[in-house]
Amino acid sequence: HEIYEVPDLVPALIIAHNRSTGIVQKHWHNACEIIYSLDAELQIGIGNSIRILRDKDFAIINGAEVHSVRSQNSERKKALSITFSYDFLKKQFKNFDDLYFKIPDEFEYRDILVQIFEELYEIYFTGLKKHSHIRVNELIFKLLGLLIEFCVTEKPSHSVIFSNKYQDRFRKILNFMEEHYIENISLQ
């Protein structure tokens, strides 16, 4: 389980990668993450499937999906990752735990997504300025609008089985971990 902190003024952890990330071992979190390749060649493992991300391609990792990332080419290394705050997503979409995002292969708004990610990369690569968070939030909401409007799909069967049988228990465990991970462990 990965624990991450979201900056105060932006509802997501955004990282502009400009060097080989090497390997990010298998992990999971309850938030949604999107990885965009500007020119990197990345092997993305999600669950039991693996795909190669190339120029101007996206991978969406939905909440609680085990995933990993491996750089395929040390020369090509520009990428952007956005991990949305779970609490923020729950406030925006009460049914967030029931949503599953997938960018369609023939997505008519792909060019807009590319523009959003390219601009976010430029903002984060060059360094945040005094009021950059305003533009970043504008782009985040535009991105979320496109995702919720056009990219919500039916959960794959393995997710449906998991969510139907264990979702409530799993969410309670995740929420407990998020609330108490910093505390000392004691047996009483």
mmCIF file of C-alpha atoms in Angstrom:
data_model
loop_
_atom_site.group_PDB
_atom_site.id
_atom_site.type_symbol
_atom_site.label_atom_id
_atom_site.label_comp_id
_atom_site.label_asym_id
_atom_site.label_seq_id
_atom_site.Cartn_x
_atom_site.Cartn_y
_atom_site.Cartn_z
ATOM 1 C CA HIS A 1 0.000 0.000 0.000
ATOM 2 C CA GLU A 2 1.418 3.351 -1.000
ATOM 3 C CA ILE A 3 0.794 6.352 1.221
ATOM 4 C CA TYR A 4 1.291 9.719 -0.406
ATOM 5 C CA GLU A 5 0.654 13.294 0.607
ATOM 6 C CA VAL A 6 -1.241 15.690 -1.607
ATOM 7 C CA PRO A 7 -0.120 19.335 -1.636
ATOM 8 C CA ASP A 8 -2.511 21.721 0.118
ATOM 9 C CA LEU A 9 -3.512 23.816 -2.891
ATOM 10 C CA VAL A 10 -3.821 21.064 -5.511
ATOM 11 C CA PRO A 11 -6.013 17.946 -5.086
ATOM 12 C CA ALA A 12 -3.443 15.608 -6.606
ATOM 13 C CA LEU A 13 0.159 14.553 -6.378
ATOM 14 C CA ILE A 14 1.658 15.528 -9.744
ATOM 15 C CA ILE A 15 5.155 14.477 -10.712
ATOM 16 C CA ALA A 16 6.993 15.486 -13.883
ATOM 17 C CA HIS A 17 9.488 12.717 -14.603
ATOM 18 C CA ASN A 18 12.487 13.755 -16.684
ATOM 19 C CA ARG A 19 14.842 10.865 -16.029
ATOM 20 C CA SER A 20 14.514 7.133 -16.071
ATOM 21 C CA THR A 21 12.308 6.012 -13.202
ATOM 22 C CA GLY A 22 13.887 2.565 -13.258
ATOM 23 C CA ILE A 23 11.401 0.314 -11.527
ATOM 24 C CA VAL A 24 8.455 1.234 -9.338
ATOM 25 C CA GLN A 25 7.609 -2.027 -7.580
ATOM 26 C CA LYS A 26 4.073 -3.382 -7.337
ATOM 27 C CA HIS A 27 1.948 -1.314 -4.994
ATOM 28 C CA TRP A 28 -1.590 0.002 -4.672
ATOM 29 C CA HIS A 29 -3.528 2.912 -3.240
ATOM 30 C CA ASN A 30 -7.199 3.760 -3.078
ATOM 31 C CA ALA A 31 -6.910 6.798 -5.353
ATOM 32 C CA CYS A 32 -6.985 7.017 -9.128
ATOM 33 C CA GLU A 33 -3.658 7.549 -10.923
ATOM 34 C CA ILE A 34 -2.984 8.514 -14.516
ATOM 35 C CA ILE A 35 0.408 8.097 -16.147
ATOM 36 C CA TYR A 36 1.143 9.960 -19.374
ATOM 37 C CA SER A 37 4.158 9.384 -21.577
ATOM 38 C CA LEU A 38 5.476 12.475 -23.318
ATOM 39 C CA ASP A 39 8.315 10.512 -24.894
ATOM 40 C CA ALA A 40 9.066 7.759 -22.376
ATOM 41 C CA GLU A 41 8.691 4.080 -23.094
ATOM 42 C CA LEU A 42 7.201 2.524 -19.972
ATOM 43 C CA GLN A 43 6.060 -0.970 -19.106
ATOM 44 C CA ILE A 44 2.921 -0.597 -17.013
ATOM 45 C CA GLY A 45 1.678 -3.587 -15.068
ATOM 46 C CA ILE A 46 -1.894 -3.363 -13.809
ATOM 47 C CA GLY A 47 -3.167 -6.465 -12.066
ATOM 48 C CA ASN A 48 -2.074 -9.382 -14.228
ATOM 49 C CA SER A 49 -1.838 -7.429 -17.486
ATOM 50 C CA ILE A 50 1.157 -5.586 -18.906
ATOM 51 C CA ARG A 51 1.200 -2.937 -21.585
ATOM 52 C CA ILE A 52 3.818 -0.679 -23.079
ATOM 53 C CA LEU A 53 3.156 3.042 -22.888
ATOM 54 C CA ARG A 54 4.726 5.073 -25.700
ATOM 55 C CA ASP A 55 4.666 8.684 -26.906
ATOM 56 C CA LYS A 56 1.493 10.563 -26.026
ATOM 57 C CA ASP A 57 -0.163 7.538 -24.467
ATOM 58 C CA PHE A 58 -2.047 7.184 -21.180
ATOM 59 C CA ALA A 59 -2.589 4.545 -18.536
ATOM 60 C CA ILE A 60 -5.283 4.890 -15.891
ATOM 61 C CA ILE A 61 -4.829 2.978 -12.666
ATOM 62 C CA ASN A 62 -8.118 2.780 -10.826
ATOM 63 C CA GLY A 63 -8.359 2.681 -7.049
ATOM 64 C CA ALA A 64 -7.051 -0.463 -5.317
ATOM 65 C CA GLU A 65 -5.457 -1.849 -8.494
ATOM 66 C CA VAL A 66 -2.026 -3.347 -7.921
ATOM 67 C CA HIS A 67 0.351 -1.749 -10.396
ATOM 68 C CA SER A 68 4.007 -1.294 -11.267
ATOM 69 C CA VAL A 69 6.065 0.791 -13.693
ATOM 70 C CA ARG A 70 9.343 -0.014 -15.419
ATOM 71 C CA SER A 71 11.333 2.218 -17.777
ATOM 72 C CA GLN A 72 11.978 0.445 -21.059
ATOM 73 C CA ASN A 73 14.438 2.898 -22.581
ATOM 74 C CA SER A 74 16.848 5.095 -20.618
ATOM 75 C CA GLU A 75 17.063 7.643 -23.459
ATOM 76 C CA ARG A 76 13.343 8.320 -23.584
ATOM 77 C CA LYS A 77 12.212 9.412 -20.188
ATOM 78 C CA LYS A 78 9.685 12.281 -20.047
ATOM 79 C CA ALA A 79 6.442 11.309 -18.335
ATOM 80 C CA LEU A 80 3.856 12.777 -15.983
ATOM 81 C CA SER A 81 1.980 11.001 -13.210
ATOM 82 C CA ILE A 82 -1.104 12.349 -11.473
ATOM 83 C CA THR A 83 -2.407 10.639 -8.348
ATOM 84 C CA PHE A 84 -5.667 12.232 -7.318
ATOM 85 C CA SER A 85 -6.524 12.654 -3.660
ATOM 86 C CA TYR A 86 -8.985 9.930 -2.713
ATOM 87 C CA ASP A 87 -10.785 12.280 -0.305
ATOM 88 C CA PHE A 88 -11.081 14.893 -3.053
ATOM 89 C CA LEU A 89 -12.532 12.345 -5.506
ATOM 90 C CA LYS A 90 -15.018 11.100 -2.894
ATOM 91 C CA LYS A 91 -16.198 14.687 -2.322
ATOM 92 C CA GLN A 92 -16.621 15.283 -6.058
ATOM 93 C CA PHE A 93 -18.216 11.911 -6.830
ATOM 94 C CA LYS A 94 -20.119 10.275 -3.966
ATOM 95 C CA ASN A 95 -20.101 6.980 -5.876
ATOM 96 C CA PHE A 96 -16.372 7.160 -6.685
ATOM 97 C CA ASP A 97 -15.748 3.663 -5.285
ATOM 98 C CA ASP A 98 -18.172 2.292 -7.893
ATOM 99 C CA LEU A 99 -16.601 4.133 -10.839
ATOM 100 C CA TYR A 100 -14.098 2.562 -13.220
ATOM 101 C CA PHE A 101 -12.194 4.749 -15.666
ATOM 102 C CA LYS A 102 -10.834 3.694 -19.042
ATOM 103 C CA ILE A 103 -9.819 5.951 -21.904
ATOM 104 C CA PRO A 104 -11.457 4.584 -25.072
ATOM 105 C CA ASP A 105 -9.106 3.559 -27.882
ATOM 106 C CA GLU A 106 -10.793 5.969 -30.294
ATOM 107 C CA PHE A 107 -11.293 8.874 -27.905
ATOM 108 C CA GLU A 108 -12.377 12.039 -29.693
ATOM 109 C CA TYR A 109 -10.998 14.243 -26.905
ATOM 110 C CA ARG A 110 -7.530 12.627 -26.843
ATOM 111 C CA ASP A 111 -5.924 15.821 -28.200
ATOM 112 C CA ILE A 112 -7.403 17.812 -25.317
ATOM 113 C CA LEU A 113 -6.057 15.276 -22.810
ATOM 114 C CA VAL A 114 -2.634 15.518 -24.448
ATOM 115 C CA GLN A 115 -2.736 19.338 -24.180
ATOM 116 C CA ILE A 116 -3.690 19.146 -20.491
ATOM 117 C CA PHE A 117 -0.882 16.722 -19.679
ATOM 118 C CA GLU A 118 1.690 18.596 -21.764
ATOM 119 C CA GLU A 119 0.852 21.860 -19.994
ATOM 120 C CA LEU A 120 0.921 20.234 -16.562
ATOM 121 C CA TYR A 121 4.312 18.710 -17.391
ATOM 122 C CA GLU A 122 5.659 22.118 -18.408
ATOM 123 C CA ILE A 123 4.323 23.752 -15.225
ATOM 124 C CA TYR A 124 5.812 21.072 -12.965
ATOM 125 C CA PHE A 125 9.064 20.601 -14.882
ATOM 126 C CA THR A 126 9.896 24.303 -14.881
ATOM 127 C CA GLY A 127 8.780 24.711 -11.282
ATOM 128 C CA LEU A 128 5.622 26.032 -9.705
ATOM 129 C CA LYS A 129 5.271 29.782 -9.655
ATOM 130 C CA LYS A 130 3.428 31.830 -7.041
ATOM 131 C CA HIS A 131 -0.069 31.283 -8.452
ATOM 132 C CA SER A 132 0.491 28.217 -10.643
ATOM 133 C CA HIS A 133 -1.908 26.222 -8.498
ATOM 134 C CA ILE A 134 -4.849 28.162 -9.967
ATOM 135 C CA ARG A 135 -4.029 27.034 -13.520
ATOM 136 C CA VAL A 136 -3.192 23.518 -12.285
ATOM 137 C CA ASN A 137 -6.585 23.233 -10.577
ATOM 138 C CA GLU A 138 -8.310 24.490 -13.718
ATOM 139 C CA LEU A 139 -6.569 21.763 -15.735
ATOM 140 C CA ILE A 140 -7.344 19.108 -13.085
ATOM 141 C CA PHE A 141 -11.065 19.939 -13.168
ATOM 142 C CA LYS A 142 -11.069 19.956 -16.977
ATOM 143 C CA LEU A 143 -9.393 16.531 -16.928
ATOM 144 C CA LEU A 144 -11.878 15.169 -14.378
ATOM 145 C CA GLY A 145 -14.767 16.540 -16.418
ATOM 146 C CA LEU A 146 -13.591 14.623 -19.478
ATOM 147 C CA LEU A 147 -12.995 11.459 -17.461
ATOM 148 C CA ILE A 148 -16.378 11.458 -15.737
ATOM 149 C CA GLU A 149 -18.259 12.401 -18.903
ATOM 150 C CA PHE A 150 -16.594 10.056 -21.406
ATOM 151 C CA CYS A 151 -14.354 7.510 -19.682
ATOM 152 C CA VAL A 152 -16.490 5.802 -17.038
ATOM 153 C CA THR A 153 -17.067 2.211 -18.017
ATOM 154 C CA GLU A 154 -18.191 -1.068 -16.535
ATOM 155 C CA LYS A 155 -15.705 -2.626 -14.152
ATOM 156 C CA PRO A 156 -13.879 -5.673 -15.508
ATOM 157 C CA SER A 157 -15.273 -8.942 -14.186
ATOM 158 C CA HIS A 158 -12.375 -9.497 -11.772
ATOM 159 C CA SER A 159 -13.054 -6.082 -10.222
ATOM 160 C CA VAL A 160 -16.779 -6.719 -9.985
ATOM 161 C CA ILE A 161 -16.260 -10.022 -8.194
ATOM 162 C CA PHE A 162 -13.798 -8.394 -5.835
ATOM 163 C CA SER A 163 -15.938 -5.348 -5.206
ATOM 164 C CA ASN A 164 -19.195 -7.252 -4.717
ATOM 165 C CA LYS A 165 -17.754 -9.674 -2.204
ATOM 166 C CA TYR A 166 -15.103 -7.659 -0.369
ATOM 167 C CA GLN A 167 -15.467 -3.973 -1.210
ATOM 168 C CA ASP A 168 -16.961 -2.848 2.109
ATOM 169 C CA ARG A 169 -14.398 -4.775 4.150
ATOM 170 C CA PHE A 170 -11.538 -3.630 1.932
ATOM 171 C CA ARG A 171 -12.566 0.047 2.156
ATOM 172 C CA LYS A 172 -12.845 -0.143 5.950
ATOM 173 C CA ILE A 173 -9.322 -1.561 6.155
ATOM 174 C CA LEU A 174 -7.987 1.105 3.769
ATOM 175 C CA ASN A 175 -9.682 3.917 5.641
ATOM 176 C CA PHE A 176 -8.362 2.623 8.970
ATOM 177 C CA MET A 177 -4.836 2.433 7.540
ATOM 178 C CA GLU A 178 -5.071 5.957 6.127
ATOM 179 C CA GLU A 179 -6.285 7.344 9.454
ATOM 180 C CA HIS A 180 -3.872 5.469 11.718
ATOM 181 C CA TYR A 181 -0.701 4.688 9.732
ATOM 182 C CA ILE A 182 1.373 7.228 11.666
ATOM 183 C CA GLU A 183 0.427 5.895 15.105
ATOM 184 C CA ASN A 184 2.550 3.485 17.091
ATOM 185 C CA ILE A 185 1.404 -0.123 17.106
ATOM 186 C CA SER A 186 0.464 -1.590 20.455
ATOM 187 C CA LEU A 187 -1.152 -4.810 21.567
ATOM 188 C CA GLN A 188 -3.805 -4.159 24.208
#
